[in-house]
Amino acid sequence: LDEAGLDSLIQLQEKLHATMGRKRAKGAIGIHDLTMIKGEVLSEESGGNSITYTGIDPEGDTFVPLDSDREMTPAEVLEEHPTGETYADLIADYDRYPAIYDELGLFSFPPVINGRRTEVSTDSRELLVELTGTDQWTIDRMCNIICYALSARGATIEDVEIEYADRTLVRPAFAVDTK
């Protein structure tokens, strides 16, 4: 990604948050530098990393959020970080907050903010696009739009398996509903 391509990707992400994602209430997108995510290799063919999406105590683990230079708990992000203050109402009423981990620890606090460790730059060559939200249809469509935009810029898109307790999904899902 050159600077213009990176800016365009971030603008697309923010437009999708505002529109389809309903200000991140229905869907939120995180874009990460995959080389900064550490995990157990799931298969030699895929070279994939293992990450976990879970709920944590608001005063639990810490991470350094984007546009910050200090470690913060999710609760501190909501109280002290400008982005956290903007999106605090989305999760403030819950006992546990959404969090995404790799082997090194917490790296994303969706739908609020990502961590600096996985921040994308013009040096990034491998990206992880993660989507969280309350509506699967919205998340799937947002995922497809981001993937199409990256593909148009020459990126190779790879599938990811998402394991739930009762099912496994493979995304992105580019099937077209003809009904």
PDB file of C-alpha atoms in Angstrom:
ATOM      1  CA  LEU A   1       0.000   0.000   0.000  1.00  0.00           C
ATOM      2  CA  ASP A   2       1.240   3.431  -0.827  1.00  0.00           C
ATOM      3  CA  GLU A   3       0.084   6.415   1.246  1.00  0.00           C
ATOM      4  CA  ALA A   4      -2.872   7.139  -1.067  1.00  0.00           C
ATOM      5  CA  GLY A   5      -3.973   3.489  -1.036  1.00  0.00           C
ATOM      6  CA  LEU A   6      -3.749   3.309   2.747  1.00  0.00           C
ATOM      7  CA  ASP A   7      -5.735   6.544   3.131  1.00  0.00           C
ATOM      8  CA  SER A   8      -8.363   5.234   0.711  1.00  0.00           C
ATOM      9  CA  LEU A   9      -8.670   1.956   2.636  1.00  0.00           C
ATOM     10  CA  ILE A  10      -9.120   3.801   5.943  1.00  0.00           C
ATOM     11  CA  GLN A  11     -11.723   6.116   4.364  1.00  0.00           C
ATOM     12  CA  LEU A  12     -13.647   3.091   3.036  1.00  0.00           C
ATOM     13  CA  GLN A  13     -13.485   1.484   6.489  1.00  0.00           C
ATOM     14  CA  GLU A  14     -14.883   4.623   8.136  1.00  0.00           C
ATOM     15  CA  LYS A  15     -17.631   5.038   5.516  1.00  0.00           C
ATOM     16  CA  LEU A  16     -18.727   1.434   6.058  1.00  0.00           C
ATOM     17  CA  HIS A  17     -18.699   1.993   9.833  1.00  0.00           C
ATOM     18  CA  ALA A  18     -20.909   5.072   9.461  1.00  0.00           C
ATOM     19  CA  THR A  19     -23.379   3.626   6.957  1.00  0.00           C
ATOM     20  CA  MET A  20     -23.825  -0.151   6.879  1.00  0.00           C
ATOM     21  CA  GLY A  21     -22.332  -0.548  10.345  1.00  0.00           C
ATOM     22  CA  ARG A  22     -24.699   2.089  11.790  1.00  0.00           C
ATOM     23  CA  LYS A  23     -21.863   3.929  13.558  1.00  0.00           C
ATOM     24  CA  ARG A  24     -20.315   0.566  14.525  1.00  0.00           C
ATOM     25  CA  ALA A  25     -23.487  -0.639  16.300  1.00  0.00           C
ATOM     26  CA  LYS A  26     -24.257  -3.344  13.678  1.00  0.00           C
ATOM     27  CA  GLY A  27     -20.761  -3.953  12.389  1.00  0.00           C
ATOM     28  CA  ALA A  28     -17.178  -2.837  12.900  1.00  0.00           C
ATOM     29  CA  ILE A  29     -14.057  -3.461  10.851  1.00  0.00           C
ATOM     30  CA  GLY A  30     -10.538  -3.894  12.144  1.00  0.00           C
ATOM     31  CA  ILE A  31      -7.630  -3.975   9.715  1.00  0.00           C
ATOM     32  CA  HIS A  32      -4.379  -5.311  11.137  1.00  0.00           C
ATOM     33  CA  ASP A  33      -0.805  -5.961  10.024  1.00  0.00           C
ATOM     34  CA  LEU A  34      -0.889  -9.768  10.045  1.00  0.00           C
ATOM     35  CA  THR A  35       2.882 -10.036  10.526  1.00  0.00           C
ATOM     36  CA  MET A  36       2.452  -8.520  13.997  1.00  0.00           C
ATOM     37  CA  ILE A  37      -0.059 -11.174  15.094  1.00  0.00           C
ATOM     38  CA  LYS A  38       1.471 -14.217  16.742  1.00  0.00           C
ATOM     39  CA  GLY A  39      -0.267 -17.553  16.990  1.00  0.00           C
ATOM     40  CA  GLU A  40      -0.163 -21.258  16.568  1.00  0.00           C
ATOM     41  CA  VAL A  41      -0.064 -22.288  12.915  1.00  0.00           C
ATOM     42  CA  LEU A  42      -3.371 -23.986  12.180  1.00  0.00           C
ATOM     43  CA  SER A  43      -2.219 -25.813   9.053  1.00  0.00           C
ATOM     44  CA  GLU A  44       0.907 -25.863   6.963  1.00  0.00           C
ATOM     45  CA  GLU A  45      -1.152 -25.244   3.822  1.00  0.00           C
ATOM     46  CA  SER A  46      -2.825 -22.067   5.084  1.00  0.00           C
ATOM     47  CA  GLY A  47      -0.038 -20.700   7.251  1.00  0.00           C
ATOM     48  CA  GLY A  48      -2.898 -19.196   9.283  1.00  0.00           C
ATOM     49  CA  ASN A  49      -2.702 -17.751  12.745  1.00  0.00           C
ATOM     50  CA  SER A  50      -4.988 -18.549  15.631  1.00  0.00           C
ATOM     51  CA  ILE A  51      -6.769 -15.623  17.257  1.00  0.00           C
ATOM     52  CA  THR A  52      -9.546 -15.568  19.846  1.00  0.00           C
ATOM     53  CA  TYR A  53     -12.539 -13.271  20.192  1.00  0.00           C
ATOM     54  CA  THR A  54     -13.884 -13.242  23.740  1.00  0.00           C
ATOM     55  CA  GLY A  55     -15.373 -11.137  26.508  1.00  0.00           C
ATOM     56  CA  ILE A  56     -13.139  -9.692  29.221  1.00  0.00           C
ATOM     57  CA  ASP A  57     -13.411  -7.745  32.446  1.00  0.00           C
ATOM     58  CA  PRO A  58     -13.360  -3.984  31.676  1.00  0.00           C
ATOM     59  CA  GLU A  59     -10.480  -3.551  34.137  1.00  0.00           C
ATOM     60  CA  GLY A  60      -8.713  -6.651  32.809  1.00  0.00           C
ATOM     61  CA  ASP A  61      -5.840  -6.896  30.386  1.00  0.00           C
ATOM     62  CA  THR A  62      -4.109  -3.867  28.923  1.00  0.00           C
ATOM     63  CA  PHE A  63      -2.949  -2.887  25.454  1.00  0.00           C
ATOM     64  CA  VAL A  64      -1.697   0.255  23.711  1.00  0.00           C
ATOM     65  CA  PRO A  65      -4.565   1.617  21.572  1.00  0.00           C
ATOM     66  CA  LEU A  66      -4.055   3.451  18.291  1.00  0.00           C
ATOM     67  CA  ASP A  67      -3.104   7.112  18.747  1.00  0.00           C
ATOM     68  CA  SER A  68      -1.767   6.461  22.243  1.00  0.00           C
ATOM     69  CA  ASP A  69       1.619   5.782  23.758  1.00  0.00           C
ATOM     70  CA  ARG A  70       0.580   4.036  26.974  1.00  0.00           C
ATOM     71  CA  GLU A  71      -1.053   0.790  27.986  1.00  0.00           C
ATOM     72  CA  MET A  72      -4.689   1.062  28.979  1.00  0.00           C
ATOM     73  CA  THR A  73      -7.448  -1.269  30.131  1.00  0.00           C
ATOM     74  CA  PRO A  74     -10.621  -1.276  28.034  1.00  0.00           C
ATOM     75  CA  ALA A  75     -12.351   0.746  30.782  1.00  0.00           C
ATOM     76  CA  GLU A  76      -9.585   3.361  30.649  1.00  0.00           C
ATOM     77  CA  VAL A  77      -9.921   3.561  26.867  1.00  0.00           C
ATOM     78  CA  LEU A  78     -13.629   4.397  27.219  1.00  0.00           C
ATOM     79  CA  GLU A  79     -12.908   7.084  29.818  1.00  0.00           C
ATOM     80  CA  GLU A  80      -9.640   8.628  28.602  1.00  0.00           C
ATOM     81  CA  HIS A  81      -9.150   8.017  24.851  1.00  0.00           C
ATOM     82  CA  PRO A  82     -10.992  10.254  22.330  1.00  0.00           C
ATOM     83  CA  THR A  83     -12.079   7.283  20.192  1.00  0.00           C
ATOM     84  CA  GLY A  84     -13.094   5.376  23.310  1.00  0.00           C
ATOM     85  CA  GLU A  85     -15.237   8.284  24.473  1.00  0.00           C
ATOM     86  CA  THR A  86     -16.921   8.436  21.046  1.00  0.00           C
ATOM     87  CA  TYR A  87     -17.928   4.754  21.022  1.00  0.00           C
ATOM     88  CA  ALA A  88     -18.287   4.070  24.759  1.00  0.00           C
ATOM     89  CA  ASP A  89     -22.090   3.962  24.549  1.00  0.00           C
ATOM     90  CA  LEU A  90     -21.913   0.828  22.363  1.00  0.00           C
ATOM     91  CA  ILE A  91     -20.584  -1.362  25.183  1.00  0.00           C
ATOM     92  CA  ALA A  92     -20.560   0.620  28.433  1.00  0.00           C
ATOM     93  CA  ASP A  93     -23.636  -1.189  29.823  1.00  0.00           C
ATOM     94  CA  TYR A  94     -22.084  -4.653  29.548  1.00  0.00           C
ATOM     95  CA  ASP A  95     -20.299  -6.519  32.337  1.00  0.00           C
ATOM     96  CA  ARG A  96     -17.730  -7.892  29.877  1.00  0.00           C
ATOM     97  CA  TYR A  97     -16.178  -6.131  26.885  1.00  0.00           C
ATOM     98  CA  PRO A  98     -15.286  -7.589  23.466  1.00  0.00           C
ATOM     99  CA  ALA A  99     -11.598  -8.357  22.977  1.00  0.00           C
ATOM    100  CA  ILE A 100      -9.402 -10.063  20.407  1.00  0.00           C
ATOM    101  CA  TYR A 101      -6.240 -11.891  21.467  1.00  0.00           C
ATOM    102  CA  ASP A 102      -3.285 -13.645  19.918  1.00  0.00           C
ATOM    103  CA  GLU A 103      -0.446 -15.452  21.725  1.00  0.00           C
ATOM    104  CA  LEU A 104       1.059 -12.127  22.826  1.00  0.00           C
ATOM    105  CA  GLY A 105      -2.159 -10.811  24.331  1.00  0.00           C
ATOM    106  CA  LEU A 106      -4.899  -8.293  23.680  1.00  0.00           C
ATOM    107  CA  PHE A 107      -4.542  -6.507  20.332  1.00  0.00           C
ATOM    108  CA  SER A 108      -8.042  -5.265  19.477  1.00  0.00           C
ATOM    109  CA  PHE A 109     -10.992  -3.868  21.430  1.00  0.00           C
ATOM    110  CA  PRO A 110     -13.890  -3.977  18.945  1.00  0.00           C
ATOM    111  CA  PRO A 111     -16.004  -2.086  18.096  1.00  0.00           C
ATOM    112  CA  VAL A 112     -14.036   0.699  19.796  1.00  0.00           C
ATOM    113  CA  ILE A 113     -10.377   0.688  18.717  1.00  0.00           C
ATOM    114  CA  ASN A 114      -7.484  -1.461  17.551  1.00  0.00           C
ATOM    115  CA  GLY A 115      -4.088  -1.682  19.184  1.00  0.00           C
ATOM    116  CA  ARG A 116      -0.910  -0.007  17.984  1.00  0.00           C
ATOM    117  CA  ARG A 117       0.957  -3.324  17.804  1.00  0.00           C
ATOM    118  CA  THR A 118      -0.981  -4.405  14.688  1.00  0.00           C
ATOM    119  CA  GLU A 119      -1.336  -0.935  13.125  1.00  0.00           C
ATOM    120  CA  VAL A 120      -1.261  -0.964   9.324  1.00  0.00           C
ATOM    121  CA  SER A 121       1.324   1.190   7.556  1.00  0.00           C
ATOM    122  CA  THR A 122       2.702   1.588   4.047  1.00  0.00           C
ATOM    123  CA  ASP A 123       5.227  -1.119   5.017  1.00  0.00           C
ATOM    124  CA  SER A 124       2.449  -3.666   5.691  1.00  0.00           C
ATOM    125  CA  ARG A 125       2.290  -6.486   3.142  1.00  0.00           C
ATOM    126  CA  GLU A 126      -0.113  -8.949   4.787  1.00  0.00           C
ATOM    127  CA  LEU A 127      -3.377  -7.779   6.312  1.00  0.00           C
ATOM    128  CA  LEU A 128      -5.953  -9.354   8.578  1.00  0.00           C
ATOM    129  CA  VAL A 129      -9.425  -7.904   8.155  1.00  0.00           C
ATOM    130  CA  GLU A 130     -11.619  -8.709  11.161  1.00  0.00           C
ATOM    131  CA  LEU A 131     -15.273  -7.860  11.498  1.00  0.00           C
ATOM    132  CA  THR A 132     -17.435  -7.985  14.581  1.00  0.00           C
ATOM    133  CA  GLY A 133     -21.018  -6.981  15.084  1.00  0.00           C
ATOM    134  CA  THR A 134     -24.591  -7.844  15.850  1.00  0.00           C
ATOM    135  CA  ASP A 135     -25.837  -8.667  12.352  1.00  0.00           C
ATOM    136  CA  GLN A 136     -24.206 -11.437  10.263  1.00  0.00           C
ATOM    137  CA  TRP A 137     -25.666 -10.178   6.965  1.00  0.00           C
ATOM    138  CA  THR A 138     -24.179  -6.722   7.538  1.00  0.00           C
ATOM    139  CA  ILE A 139     -20.807  -8.097   8.590  1.00  0.00           C
ATOM    140  CA  ASP A 140     -20.634 -10.385   5.546  1.00  0.00           C
ATOM    141  CA  ARG A 141     -21.452  -7.551   3.116  1.00  0.00           C
ATOM    142  CA  MET A 142     -18.951  -5.202   4.753  1.00  0.00           C
ATOM    143  CA  CYS A 143     -16.321  -7.935   4.517  1.00  0.00           C
ATOM    144  CA  ASN A 144     -17.018  -8.458   0.823  1.00  0.00           C
ATOM    145  CA  ILE A 145     -16.766  -4.740   0.048  1.00  0.00           C
ATOM    146  CA  ILE A 146     -13.399  -4.458   1.826  1.00  0.00           C
ATOM    147  CA  CYS A 147     -12.130  -7.613   0.083  1.00  0.00           C
ATOM    148  CA  TYR A 148     -13.271  -6.396  -3.353  1.00  0.00           C
ATOM    149  CA  ALA A 149     -11.528  -3.054  -2.750  1.00  0.00           C
ATOM    150  CA  LEU A 150      -8.296  -4.774  -1.727  1.00  0.00           C
ATOM    151  CA  SER A 151      -8.523  -7.167  -4.680  1.00  0.00           C
ATOM    152  CA  ALA A 152      -8.944  -4.217  -7.054  1.00  0.00           C
ATOM    153  CA  ARG A 153      -5.622  -2.911  -5.702  1.00  0.00           C
ATOM    154  CA  GLY A 154      -3.902  -6.217  -6.504  1.00  0.00           C
ATOM    155  CA  ALA A 155      -4.266  -8.032  -3.188  1.00  0.00           C
ATOM    156  CA  THR A 156      -4.735 -11.785  -2.913  1.00  0.00           C
ATOM    157  CA  ILE A 157      -7.751 -12.652  -0.757  1.00  0.00           C
ATOM    158  CA  GLU A 158      -7.594 -15.768   1.422  1.00  0.00           C
ATOM    159  CA  ASP A 159     -10.365 -17.556   3.298  1.00  0.00           C
ATOM    160  CA  VAL A 160     -10.533 -17.659   7.082  1.00  0.00           C
ATOM    161  CA  GLU A 161     -12.402 -20.228   9.162  1.00  0.00           C
ATOM    162  CA  ILE A 162     -14.414 -18.784  12.024  1.00  0.00           C
ATOM    163  CA  GLU A 163     -15.230 -21.378  14.665  1.00  0.00           C
ATOM    164  CA  TYR A 164     -18.328 -20.886  16.805  1.00  0.00           C
ATOM    165  CA  ALA A 165     -19.552 -23.328  19.452  1.00  0.00           C
ATOM    166  CA  ASP A 166     -22.278 -24.596  17.096  1.00  0.00           C
ATOM    167  CA  ARG A 167     -20.883 -24.001  13.589  1.00  0.00           C
ATOM    168  CA  THR A 168     -17.911 -23.027  11.463  1.00  0.00           C
ATOM    169  CA  LEU A 169     -18.109 -20.291   8.839  1.00  0.00           C
ATOM    170  CA  VAL A 170     -15.666 -19.639   6.010  1.00  0.00           C
ATOM    171  CA  ARG A 171     -15.274 -15.996   5.043  1.00  0.00           C
ATOM    172  CA  PRO A 172     -15.273 -14.066   2.840  1.00  0.00           C
ATOM    173  CA  ALA A 173     -18.387 -15.554   1.241  1.00  0.00           C
ATOM    174  CA  PHE A 174     -18.759 -14.196  -2.279  1.00  0.00           C
ATOM    175  CA  ALA A 175     -21.788 -16.297  -3.253  1.00  0.00           C
ATOM    176  CA  VAL A 176     -24.504 -14.276  -4.958  1.00  0.00           C
ATOM    177  CA  ASP A 177     -28.127 -14.775  -3.893  1.00  0.00           C
ATOM    178  CA  THR A 178     -30.115 -14.923  -7.143  1.00  0.00           C
ATOM    179  CA  LYS A 179     -33.555 -14.735  -5.525  1.00  0.00           C
TER     180      LYS A 179
END
